[in-house]
Amino acid sequence: MASLLQQLVKQGHEMLVFTLEKHPQLEPAADPASKPIRFVTLDSSFLAVYPTKRLAMPTLTNMNLICNTIRLEGPDVLHCTLDCISAFFILAAKFYHVPVVGSVHTDVQELLAELNVAPIAGSLITFKEGVESRLLDSCATTSPSFKSKLAGRGVVCDHIIKTGVTVGQFRPGVSNAEVRNRLTFGNPEGLLVVYVGRFGPEKRLDKLVQMCGSVDGVYLALIGDGAMGPALSERHGCWSNSGKRRTKGGVYCRIGFLGHEDLAPVYASADVHVSCSHFETLGNTVLEAHASGTAVVVPRAQGFIDTVNHEEDGFLFDGHRLAEGAAFLARLRDDRDLCASMGERGRQKVQMQSPEMVSKHVLEWYRRARASTKGQKITTSLATVAAEQLSSLVKVLMGVGICLLILLVVALWFAVEAVQVLGGSVVRYCHNARNVLGNSSFFNKVSNSYKALTNITVEREATR
C-alpha cells in the first residue's frame, strides 16, 4: 500500500486516505513539491471472534464523517474495500455523484468458517458483497482464482488489480549473515524457511510447525503477530531430541510485524518461504519472497496457484497432506542449487510488478470507471433522465438497505456474544452457589428432608 501511495503522490496526484489508525504510518517520503497524504481516522473496534483484527464500525459517526468528507472534498474517484462499512462509501458516492470502485481483498466467508462462526453470517456477507458489487462502477480483486470464486457467489467482479512489490528493496543483495545465524540458532548451514504474516488460526501455523518439524535440519522462522502469538512463542527454540535420533532444527518465533526495511534481509537470508494456509486472495508474501530470490513451498490453494509456478519457482503441495510439503522441503535441503535456481526464476518473474508499473495499471482502472460513469450521465430525452433518476434512487435505497442490514448483523453478532458472556457468568454463578450451598448445614437439612419425604412416598407405594 505504501509503495503504491508513494508512486501516486510522485506523479502529482492528491491522496486522501480513510484509516483505522489514530497515528497512521502510511505516508511515504515524497517529493517536497508534492501534496502530502491526508488521513481521516474512522471509529473502529475488535470483535471477540477475531480479537486481533481491527474493524471499522458501522456507526452513525462514521457514516456522517464519510458523507461530509466526500461532500466537502469532491474526489475524482473513490476507491473502497468491501468491508464492514463499504456500503457507507458507496451510498455517499452515489448521492454526491462521485465515481466509485471497490475491491475485495479478504475471503471473509472462508475466514468465518475457519473460526467456526454460524453459517448464516457467511450467507449474509455473500448477499452483501453481491449487492455492493452491482452498485459499484467497477469491482476488482487481486487474483484470477479468487475472481472465479467470487463469481460463483454472485459477485460481479470485472477487474483484477495487479499487486506490486518493491524489487529494489526486496532483493538478494540484502542477505545478512548475522540475521541468518540468529534465525537458525547459530546453525547457518541448516535449511532456513520463513513464514511472514498474521498469526491467526486460519493460517494453520500449528500444521506448519508440524510439517517443518518432521524434516531434519529445518529451521522455521515465524515473523508476524496475532492471536496465536503467545502459543507459538512457547515453541521458540531448537527441536527436542527423541530417542537415539538426534534432530536438528527449531522454531524461531518473533512476535511483532516488521517494516519492509527490516523484513527484506529476513527474506533474502532465508532459503525457502513457506505457508500452510488453505486460502489466500493472492499471497503478497510470495511476491516478496520471489523478489528476494527465495524459493517458495505453499499449498495448492486459492491465491497461491496464481503466484507460484510448480517446480519452476517453487513447489505446490496438497494442504491436507503435510508429508508432501515436508518431502519438498527435504528435497530443497539436499539440493541447494535447485533452491537457488527456483529463487532466481521467481525474481525474474516479478520484475514487471514494480510499484511504478502497478500505479499505471491502477490509474487506468480509475480512468475507465470515471469514463463509464460520465457516459451514464449523457442523456438524450426526458424519459432517459427520469429513468436515470429512478435508477439512482433505487441504488440509494439499496445502499440504505445494505447499511441497515450491516447494522442488524452487527447487532445480532454483539447480542450473541453478550448471551455467551452472560450465559458463562450465570453458569459460573450457579456453580459457585451450588458449592456454597453444598457446604451449608441449612441446605443439607432441607435437602435431607426432601429425600426423607421421597423415601416415605416410595414405601407407601410399595405397601399398596
Short mmCIF file of C-alpha atoms in Angstrom, two decimals:
data_model
loop_
_atom_site.label_atom_id
_atom_site.label_comp_id
_atom_site.label_asym_id
_atom_site.label_seq_id
_atom_site.Cartn_x
_atom_site.Cartn_y
_atom_site.Cartn_z
CA MET A 1 0.00 0.00 0.00
CA ALA A 2 2.71 2.49 0.98
CA SER A 3 4.65 1.89 -2.24
CA LEU A 4 1.53 2.48 -4.36
CA LEU A 5 0.69 5.67 -2.49
CA GLN A 6 4.25 6.85 -2.95
CA GLN A 7 4.06 6.39 -6.70
CA LEU A 8 0.71 8.15 -7.00
CA VAL A 9 2.00 11.11 -4.99
CA LYS A 10 5.17 11.27 -7.08
CA GLN A 11 3.01 11.52 -10.19
CA GLY A 12 1.29 14.59 -8.74
CA HIS A 13 -1.96 13.02 -7.55
CA GLU A 14 -3.61 14.20 -4.35
CA MET A 15 -4.44 11.44 -1.86
CA LEU A 16 -6.98 11.33 0.96
CA VAL A 17 -6.92 8.06 2.94
CA PHE A 18 -9.58 6.80 5.36
CA THR A 19 -7.77 4.80 8.02
CA LEU A 20 -8.43 2.99 11.28
CA GLU A 21 -5.17 4.10 12.89
CA LYS A 22 -5.05 7.13 15.17
CA HIS A 23 -1.45 7.75 14.18
CA PRO A 24 -1.08 6.21 10.70
CA GLN A 25 2.39 5.40 9.42
CA LEU A 26 1.38 5.05 5.78
CA GLU A 27 2.69 8.36 4.48
CA PRO A 28 5.73 7.65 2.31
CA ALA A 29 8.59 10.00 1.61
CA ALA A 30 7.67 12.02 -1.45
CA ASP A 31 8.87 14.98 -3.45
CA PRO A 32 8.64 18.10 -1.23
CA ALA A 33 6.73 19.78 -4.06
CA SER A 34 4.02 17.11 -3.91
CA LYS A 35 0.97 17.49 -1.73
CA PRO A 36 1.19 15.38 1.45
CA ILE A 37 -1.17 12.49 2.01
CA ARG A 38 -4.06 13.42 4.28
CA PHE A 39 -5.76 10.98 6.63
CA VAL A 40 -9.25 10.65 8.06
CA THR A 41 -9.50 8.31 11.07
CA LEU A 42 -12.66 6.22 11.44
CA ASP A 43 -14.15 4.68 14.56
CA SER A 44 -13.02 1.06 14.92
CA SER A 45 -13.03 -1.80 17.38
CA PHE A 46 -12.32 -5.51 17.77
CA LEU A 47 -14.71 -8.45 17.72
CA ALA A 48 -14.42 -11.32 20.16
CA VAL A 49 -14.43 -13.84 17.31
CA TYR A 50 -11.19 -12.30 15.93
CA PRO A 51 -9.71 -10.13 18.72
CA THR A 52 -6.54 -9.13 16.86
CA LYS A 53 -8.21 -7.70 13.73
CA ARG A 54 -9.32 -4.08 13.93
CA LEU A 55 -12.57 -3.38 12.05
CA ALA A 56 -14.34 -0.15 11.11
CA MET A 57 -17.65 0.02 12.92
CA PRO A 58 -20.98 0.79 11.14
CA THR A 59 -21.76 3.73 13.43
CA LEU A 60 -23.67 6.92 12.63
CA THR A 61 -20.48 8.81 13.48
CA ASN A 62 -18.59 7.04 10.72
CA MET A 63 -21.44 7.47 8.25
CA ASN A 64 -21.60 11.21 8.96
CA LEU A 65 -17.80 11.56 8.71
CA ILE A 66 -17.67 9.72 5.37
CA CYS A 67 -20.56 11.67 3.83
CA ASN A 68 -19.27 15.06 4.96
CA THR A 69 -15.73 14.33 3.80
CA ILE A 70 -16.86 13.24 0.33
CA ARG A 71 -19.22 16.21 0.08
CA LEU A 72 -16.52 18.73 1.01
CA GLU A 73 -13.61 17.15 -0.88
CA GLY A 74 -15.44 16.16 -4.07
CA PRO A 75 -12.92 13.46 -5.09
CA ASP A 76 -12.43 12.48 -8.74
CA VAL A 77 -12.77 8.82 -7.80
CA LEU A 78 -13.48 6.90 -4.61
CA HIS A 79 -11.80 3.52 -4.02
CA CYS A 80 -13.15 1.44 -1.14
CA THR A 81 -12.60 -2.11 0.02
CA LEU A 82 -15.68 -4.27 0.53
CA ASP A 83 -15.67 -4.48 4.31
CA CYS A 84 -17.98 -3.69 7.25
CA ILE A 85 -18.79 -0.14 6.14
CA SER A 86 -18.24 -0.23 2.38
CA ALA A 87 -21.96 0.46 1.95
CA PHE A 88 -21.44 3.86 3.61
CA PHE A 89 -18.85 4.82 0.99
CA ILE A 90 -20.97 3.54 -1.90
CA LEU A 91 -24.07 5.34 -0.63
CA ALA A 92 -22.19 8.65 -0.21
CA ALA A 93 -20.53 8.35 -3.63
CA LYS A 94 -23.85 7.70 -5.38
CA PHE A 95 -25.54 10.56 -3.55
CA TYR A 96 -22.82 13.07 -4.47
CA HIS A 97 -22.26 11.66 -7.99
CA VAL A 98 -18.67 10.53 -7.38
CA PRO A 99 -17.33 7.58 -9.42
CA VAL A 100 -16.76 4.68 -7.01
CA VAL A 101 -14.77 1.48 -7.42
CA GLY A 102 -14.33 -1.32 -4.92
CA SER A 103 -12.01 -4.22 -4.32
CA VAL A 104 -12.30 -7.49 -2.40
CA HIS A 105 -9.13 -8.42 -0.55
CA THR A 106 -10.35 -10.93 2.04
CA ASP A 107 -12.21 -14.22 1.68
CA VAL A 108 -14.46 -13.43 4.64
CA GLN A 109 -16.66 -16.50 4.20
CA GLU A 110 -13.70 -18.89 4.41
CA LEU A 111 -12.33 -16.95 7.38
CA LEU A 112 -15.62 -17.18 9.27
CA ALA A 113 -15.81 -20.91 8.53
CA GLU A 114 -12.30 -21.41 9.92
CA LEU A 115 -13.36 -19.51 13.06
CA ASN A 116 -16.47 -21.73 13.42
CA VAL A 117 -18.88 -18.80 13.14
CA ALA A 118 -22.53 -19.63 12.42
CA PRO A 119 -23.05 -20.27 8.65
CA ILE A 120 -25.75 -17.59 8.45
CA ALA A 121 -23.04 -14.95 8.89
CA GLY A 122 -21.29 -16.15 5.72
CA SER A 123 -24.60 -16.14 3.82
CA LEU A 124 -25.27 -12.54 4.84
CA ILE A 125 -21.76 -11.50 3.76
CA THR A 126 -22.28 -13.20 0.38
CA PHE A 127 -25.55 -11.32 -0.13
CA LYS A 128 -23.94 -8.03 0.91
CA GLU A 129 -20.96 -8.43 -1.45
CA GLY A 130 -23.22 -9.39 -4.34
CA VAL A 131 -25.41 -6.30 -3.96
CA GLU A 132 -22.47 -3.93 -3.41
CA SER A 133 -20.61 -5.23 -6.46
CA ARG A 134 -23.63 -4.25 -8.59
CA LEU A 135 -23.76 -0.76 -7.11
CA LEU A 136 -20.09 -0.07 -7.86
CA ASP A 137 -18.92 1.44 -11.14
CA SER A 138 -16.29 -1.32 -11.16
CA CYS A 139 -15.38 -4.14 -8.77
CA ALA A 140 -11.99 -5.84 -8.60
CA THR A 141 -9.94 -8.39 -6.71
CA THR A 142 -6.30 -9.45 -6.77
CA SER A 143 -6.17 -12.91 -8.39
CA PRO A 144 -7.95 -14.90 -11.12
CA SER A 145 -8.66 -17.81 -8.77
CA PHE A 146 -10.40 -15.57 -6.23
CA LYS A 147 -12.27 -13.74 -9.00
CA SER A 148 -13.65 -17.10 -10.19
CA LYS A 149 -14.70 -17.96 -6.65
CA LEU A 150 -16.43 -14.60 -6.22
CA ALA A 151 -18.31 -15.13 -9.48
CA GLY A 152 -19.64 -18.40 -8.08
CA ARG A 153 -21.02 -16.45 -5.14
CA GLY A 154 -22.78 -13.96 -7.38
CA VAL A 155 -20.25 -11.13 -7.01
CA VAL A 156 -19.81 -9.13 -10.22
CA CYS A 157 -16.05 -8.68 -10.45
CA ASP A 158 -14.80 -7.20 -13.72
CA HIS A 159 -11.17 -6.35 -12.99
CA ILE A 160 -8.02 -7.83 -11.45
CA ILE A 161 -5.69 -5.45 -9.61
CA LYS A 162 -2.03 -6.15 -10.12
CA THR A 163 -0.08 -6.29 -6.89
CA GLY A 164 3.25 -4.52 -6.76
CA VAL A 165 6.45 -5.42 -4.96
CA THR A 166 9.40 -3.11 -4.40
CA VAL A 167 12.04 -5.13 -6.23
CA GLY A 168 14.64 -2.52 -5.36
CA GLN A 169 14.11 -3.15 -1.65
CA PHE A 170 13.33 -6.88 -1.66
CA ARG A 171 16.41 -8.31 -3.39
CA PRO A 172 19.05 -11.00 -2.79
CA GLY A 173 21.75 -8.40 -2.17
CA VAL A 174 20.46 -7.54 1.32
CA SER A 175 21.14 -11.05 2.66
CA ASN A 176 22.66 -10.80 6.13
CA ALA A 177 24.85 -13.49 7.75
CA GLU A 178 24.05 -12.21 11.24
CA VAL A 179 20.31 -12.46 10.60
CA ARG A 180 20.66 -15.99 9.27
CA ASN A 181 22.82 -17.03 12.22
CA ARG A 182 20.23 -15.67 14.68
CA LEU A 183 17.24 -17.32 12.98
CA THR A 184 18.99 -20.71 12.88
CA PHE A 185 20.24 -20.54 16.48
CA GLY A 186 23.86 -20.50 15.33
CA ASN A 187 23.45 -23.23 12.67
CA PRO A 188 23.54 -21.30 9.37
CA GLU A 189 24.23 -24.48 7.40
CA GLY A 190 20.67 -25.67 8.08
CA LEU A 191 17.70 -25.02 5.77
CA LEU A 192 16.16 -21.72 6.87
CA VAL A 193 12.48 -21.44 5.99
CA VAL A 194 10.44 -18.36 6.87
CA TYR A 195 6.76 -17.56 7.34
CA VAL A 196 5.68 -13.90 7.34
CA GLY A 197 2.15 -12.77 8.16
CA ARG A 198 -0.68 -12.93 10.67
CA PHE A 199 -0.57 -15.48 13.47
CA GLY A 200 -4.25 -16.30 13.01
CA PRO A 201 -5.93 -19.71 13.31
CA GLU A 202 -6.86 -19.63 9.61
CA LYS A 203 -3.14 -19.70 8.71
CA ARG A 204 -2.80 -23.22 10.22
CA LEU A 205 0.56 -22.41 11.78
CA ASP A 206 0.30 -25.41 14.08
CA LYS A 207 0.33 -27.59 10.95
CA LEU A 208 3.24 -25.61 9.54
CA VAL A 209 5.29 -26.22 12.68
CA GLN A 210 4.38 -29.91 12.49
CA MET A 211 5.39 -30.14 8.82
CA CYS A 212 8.74 -28.39 9.29
CA GLY A 213 9.46 -30.32 12.47
CA SER A 214 9.23 -33.60 10.57
CA VAL A 215 12.24 -32.68 8.41
CA ASP A 216 15.69 -32.91 9.94
CA GLY A 217 17.82 -29.79 9.62
CA VAL A 218 14.95 -27.32 9.00
CA TYR A 219 14.79 -24.07 10.96
CA LEU A 220 11.41 -22.32 10.80
CA ALA A 221 11.31 -18.55 11.43
CA LEU A 222 7.85 -17.14 12.22
CA ILE A 223 7.63 -13.38 11.70
CA GLY A 224 4.35 -11.63 12.50
CA ASP A 225 1.68 -11.20 15.15
CA GLY A 226 -1.81 -12.36 16.02
CA ALA A 227 -3.96 -14.45 18.32
CA MET A 228 -1.68 -17.49 18.16
CA GLY A 229 1.41 -15.44 19.05
CA PRO A 230 1.68 -16.47 22.73
CA ALA A 231 1.25 -20.18 21.93
CA LEU A 232 3.79 -20.05 19.11
CA SER A 233 6.32 -18.16 21.20
CA GLU A 234 6.33 -21.11 23.61
CA ARG A 235 7.69 -23.23 20.74
CA HIS A 236 10.68 -20.92 20.32
CA GLY A 237 13.92 -22.89 20.39
CA CYS A 238 15.53 -25.97 18.86
CA TRP A 239 13.57 -29.16 18.27
CA SER A 240 13.70 -31.57 21.21
CA ASN A 241 15.70 -34.76 20.62
CA SER A 242 13.79 -38.01 20.75
CA GLY A 243 15.21 -41.49 21.18
CA LYS A 244 18.56 -42.26 19.57
CA ARG A 245 17.85 -39.97 16.59
CA ARG A 246 19.34 -36.54 17.01
CA THR A 247 17.02 -33.99 15.37
CA LYS A 248 18.47 -30.74 14.08
CA GLY A 249 16.32 -27.69 13.54
CA GLY A 250 13.99 -25.46 15.51
CA VAL A 251 11.41 -22.67 15.61
CA TYR A 252 12.33 -19.02 15.84
CA CYS A 253 9.23 -17.01 16.76
CA ARG A 254 9.33 -13.23 16.77
CA ILE A 255 6.05 -11.59 17.79
CA GLY A 256 5.57 -8.29 16.02
CA PHE A 257 5.34 -7.16 12.42
CA LEU A 258 8.44 -5.83 10.68
CA GLY A 259 8.69 -2.89 8.34
CA HIS A 260 9.95 -3.53 4.80
CA GLU A 261 13.42 -2.29 5.68
CA ASP A 262 13.83 -4.93 8.40
CA LEU A 263 11.85 -7.61 6.59
CA ALA A 264 13.89 -7.59 3.37
CA PRO A 265 17.05 -9.10 4.99
CA VAL A 266 14.90 -11.87 6.52
CA TYR A 267 13.58 -12.96 3.11
CA ALA A 268 16.99 -12.64 1.45
CA SER A 269 18.74 -14.60 4.21
CA ALA A 270 16.22 -17.47 4.04
CA ASP A 271 16.30 -20.45 1.71
CA VAL A 272 12.53 -21.00 1.44
CA HIS A 273 9.31 -19.13 2.12
CA VAL A 274 6.55 -21.42 3.47
CA SER A 275 2.87 -21.41 4.36
CA CYS A 276 0.11 -23.90 5.20
CA SER A 277 -2.86 -21.60 4.62
CA HIS A 278 -5.76 -23.17 2.71
CA PHE A 279 -6.85 -19.90 1.10
CA GLU A 280 -5.41 -16.51 0.16
CA THR A 281 -6.74 -13.77 -2.08
CA LEU A 282 -3.27 -13.60 -3.65
CA GLY A 283 -0.42 -14.12 -1.19
CA ASN A 284 1.67 -10.94 -1.22
CA THR A 285 4.42 -12.59 0.80
CA VAL A 286 5.08 -14.94 -2.12
CA LEU A 287 5.81 -11.93 -4.34
CA GLU A 288 8.18 -10.50 -1.71
CA ALA A 289 9.95 -13.86 -1.45
CA HIS A 290 10.25 -14.07 -5.25
CA ALA A 291 11.74 -10.57 -5.38
CA SER A 292 14.25 -11.61 -2.73
CA GLY A 293 15.36 -14.63 -4.78
CA THR A 294 13.85 -17.10 -2.30
CA ALA A 295 12.14 -20.36 -3.29
CA VAL A 296 8.54 -20.97 -2.18
CA VAL A 297 6.72 -24.02 -0.77
CA VAL A 298 2.98 -23.39 -0.26
CA PRO A 299 -0.33 -25.28 -0.59
CA ARG A 300 -2.02 -25.73 -3.95
CA ALA A 301 -4.76 -23.32 -2.97
CA GLN A 302 -6.63 -20.19 -3.97
CA GLY A 303 -4.25 -17.28 -4.48
CA PHE A 304 -1.06 -19.32 -4.34
CA ILE A 305 -1.85 -21.04 -7.64
CA ASP A 306 -1.73 -17.60 -9.28
CA THR A 307 1.69 -16.65 -7.89
CA VAL A 308 3.69 -19.91 -7.91
CA ASN A 309 4.66 -21.96 -10.95
CA HIS A 310 5.03 -25.50 -9.66
CA GLU A 311 8.56 -26.92 -10.00
CA GLU A 312 9.79 -23.67 -11.60
CA ASP A 313 9.96 -21.02 -8.87
CA GLY A 314 8.59 -23.16 -6.04
CA PHE A 315 6.51 -26.17 -5.05
CA LEU A 316 2.75 -26.51 -4.55
CA PHE A 317 1.57 -29.30 -2.24
CA ASP A 318 -1.75 -30.67 -1.08
CA GLY A 319 -2.59 -28.73 2.07
CA HIS A 320 -4.16 -31.83 3.62
CA ARG A 321 -1.01 -33.89 3.05
CA LEU A 322 1.75 -32.39 5.16
CA ALA A 323 4.07 -35.23 4.21
CA GLU A 324 4.07 -33.94 0.62
CA GLY A 325 5.15 -30.48 1.74
CA ALA A 326 7.79 -32.00 4.03
CA ALA A 327 9.17 -34.01 1.10
CA PHE A 328 9.61 -30.81 -0.93
CA LEU A 329 11.46 -29.19 1.97
CA ALA A 330 13.76 -32.20 2.24
CA ARG A 331 14.42 -32.03 -1.49
CA LEU A 332 15.43 -28.36 -1.28
CA ARG A 333 17.54 -29.08 1.80
CA ASP A 334 19.52 -31.69 -0.13
CA ASP A 335 19.72 -29.72 -3.39
CA ARG A 336 20.75 -26.13 -2.68
CA ASP A 337 21.40 -25.47 -6.38
CA LEU A 338 17.74 -26.26 -7.13
CA CYS A 339 16.73 -23.96 -4.28
CA ALA A 340 18.84 -21.10 -5.67
CA SER A 341 17.66 -21.58 -9.27
CA MET A 342 14.00 -21.53 -8.18
CA GLY A 343 14.64 -18.31 -6.30
CA GLU A 344 16.28 -16.70 -9.34
CA ARG A 345 13.38 -17.68 -11.63
CA GLY A 346 10.94 -16.20 -9.13
CA ARG A 347 12.87 -12.93 -9.07
CA GLN A 348 12.86 -12.70 -12.85
CA LYS A 349 9.09 -13.26 -12.88
CA VAL A 350 8.21 -10.31 -10.61
CA GLN A 351 10.42 -7.71 -12.28
CA MET A 352 7.39 -6.34 -14.16
CA GLN A 353 5.39 -5.92 -10.95
CA SER A 354 7.17 -2.83 -9.66
CA PRO A 355 5.09 -0.12 -7.94
CA GLU A 356 5.64 2.12 -10.98
CA MET A 357 4.00 -0.40 -13.32
CA VAL A 358 1.19 -1.18 -10.87
CA SER A 359 0.36 2.50 -10.31
CA LYS A 360 -0.14 2.95 -14.08
CA HIS A 361 -2.43 -0.07 -14.10
CA VAL A 362 -4.49 1.25 -11.17
CA LEU A 363 -4.82 4.72 -12.70
CA GLU A 364 -6.05 3.21 -15.95
CA TRP A 365 -8.70 1.32 -13.97
CA TYR A 366 -9.79 4.57 -12.29
CA ARG A 367 -10.00 6.33 -15.66
CA ARG A 368 -12.18 3.58 -17.11
CA ALA A 369 -14.53 3.80 -14.13
CA ARG A 370 -14.77 7.59 -14.48
CA ALA A 371 -15.39 7.35 -18.22
CA SER A 372 -18.09 4.76 -17.63
CA THR A 373 -19.77 6.99 -15.04
CA LYS A 374 -19.62 10.05 -17.30
CA GLY A 375 -21.10 8.03 -20.12
CA GLN A 376 -24.04 7.10 -17.94
CA LYS A 377 -24.76 10.81 -17.34
CA ILE A 378 -25.22 11.61 -21.04
CA THR A 379 -28.98 11.91 -21.62
CA THR A 380 -30.94 12.48 -24.81
CA SER A 381 -34.53 12.64 -23.61
CA LEU A 382 -36.69 13.41 -20.62
CA ALA A 383 -37.58 9.72 -20.34
CA THR A 384 -33.91 8.84 -20.11
CA VAL A 385 -33.39 11.44 -17.39
CA ALA A 386 -36.35 10.10 -15.43
CA ALA A 387 -35.08 6.52 -15.79
CA GLU A 388 -31.64 7.53 -14.56
CA GLN A 389 -33.08 9.40 -11.58
CA LEU A 390 -35.21 6.38 -10.72
CA SER A 391 -32.19 4.13 -11.09
CA SER A 392 -30.16 6.41 -8.79
CA LEU A 393 -33.00 6.40 -6.26
CA VAL A 394 -33.15 2.61 -6.35
CA LYS A 395 -29.38 2.40 -5.85
CA VAL A 396 -29.55 4.81 -2.90
CA LEU A 397 -32.39 2.80 -1.36
CA MET A 398 -30.40 -0.40 -1.88
CA GLY A 399 -27.42 1.27 -0.22
CA VAL A 400 -29.58 2.29 2.73
CA GLY A 401 -30.89 -1.27 2.91
CA ILE A 402 -27.34 -2.62 2.99
CA CYS A 403 -26.42 -0.19 5.77
CA LEU A 404 -29.43 -1.35 7.79
CA LEU A 405 -28.51 -4.96 7.08
CA ILE A 406 -24.96 -4.37 8.31
CA LEU A 407 -26.27 -2.71 11.47
CA LEU A 408 -28.60 -5.68 12.02
CA VAL A 409 -25.80 -8.21 11.51
CA VAL A 410 -23.50 -6.35 13.89
CA ALA A 411 -26.30 -6.01 16.45
CA LEU A 412 -27.04 -9.73 16.24
CA TRP A 413 -23.34 -10.52 16.47
CA PHE A 414 -22.94 -8.45 19.63
CA ALA A 415 -26.15 -9.96 21.01
CA VAL A 416 -24.78 -13.49 20.52
CA GLU A 417 -21.50 -12.50 22.16
CA ALA A 418 -23.39 -10.88 25.05
CA VAL A 419 -25.51 -14.01 25.54
CA GLN A 420 -22.38 -16.16 25.54
CA VAL A 421 -20.65 -13.92 28.09
CA LEU A 422 -23.80 -13.58 30.24
CA GLY A 423 -24.51 -17.28 29.95
CA GLY A 424 -20.99 -18.12 31.07
CA SER A 425 -21.33 -15.75 34.02
CA VAL A 426 -24.68 -17.32 35.04
CA VAL A 427 -23.22 -20.82 34.83
CA ARG A 428 -20.22 -19.81 36.94
CA TYR A 429 -22.53 -18.09 39.44
CA CYS A 430 -24.76 -21.15 39.72
CA HIS A 431 -21.74 -23.43 40.09
CA ASN A 432 -20.32 -21.25 42.88
CA ALA A 433 -23.73 -21.01 44.54
CA ARG A 434 -24.05 -24.78 44.44
CA ASN A 435 -20.65 -25.17 46.10
CA VAL A 436 -21.56 -22.66 48.82
CA LEU A 437 -24.97 -24.18 49.43
CA GLY A 438 -23.49 -27.66 49.39
CA ASN A 439 -21.41 -26.76 52.44
CA SER A 440 -24.34 -25.10 54.25
CA SER A 441 -25.93 -27.01 57.16
CA PHE A 442 -29.28 -25.33 56.39
CA PHE A 443 -29.21 -26.52 52.79
CA ASN A 444 -28.24 -30.05 53.89
CA LYS A 445 -31.14 -30.22 56.33
CA VAL A 446 -33.65 -29.09 53.70
CA SER A 447 -32.18 -31.49 51.17
CA ASN A 448 -32.31 -34.41 53.59
CA SER A 449 -35.94 -33.61 54.48
CA TYR A 450 -36.94 -33.85 50.82
CA LYS A 451 -35.03 -37.10 50.48
CA ALA A 452 -36.86 -38.50 53.53
CA LEU A 453 -40.20 -37.38 52.09
CA THR A 454 -39.38 -39.15 48.85
CA ASN A 455 -38.49 -42.37 50.68
CA ILE A 456 -41.81 -42.29 52.60
CA THR A 457 -43.74 -41.87 49.34
CA VAL A 458 -41.88 -44.77 47.78
CA GLU A 459 -42.58 -47.03 50.82
CA ARG A 460 -46.32 -46.21 50.69
CA GLU A 461 -46.46 -47.06 47.03
CA ALA A 462 -44.71 -50.38 47.75
CA THR A 463 -47.20 -51.38 50.52
CA ARG A 464 -50.11 -50.77 48.19
#
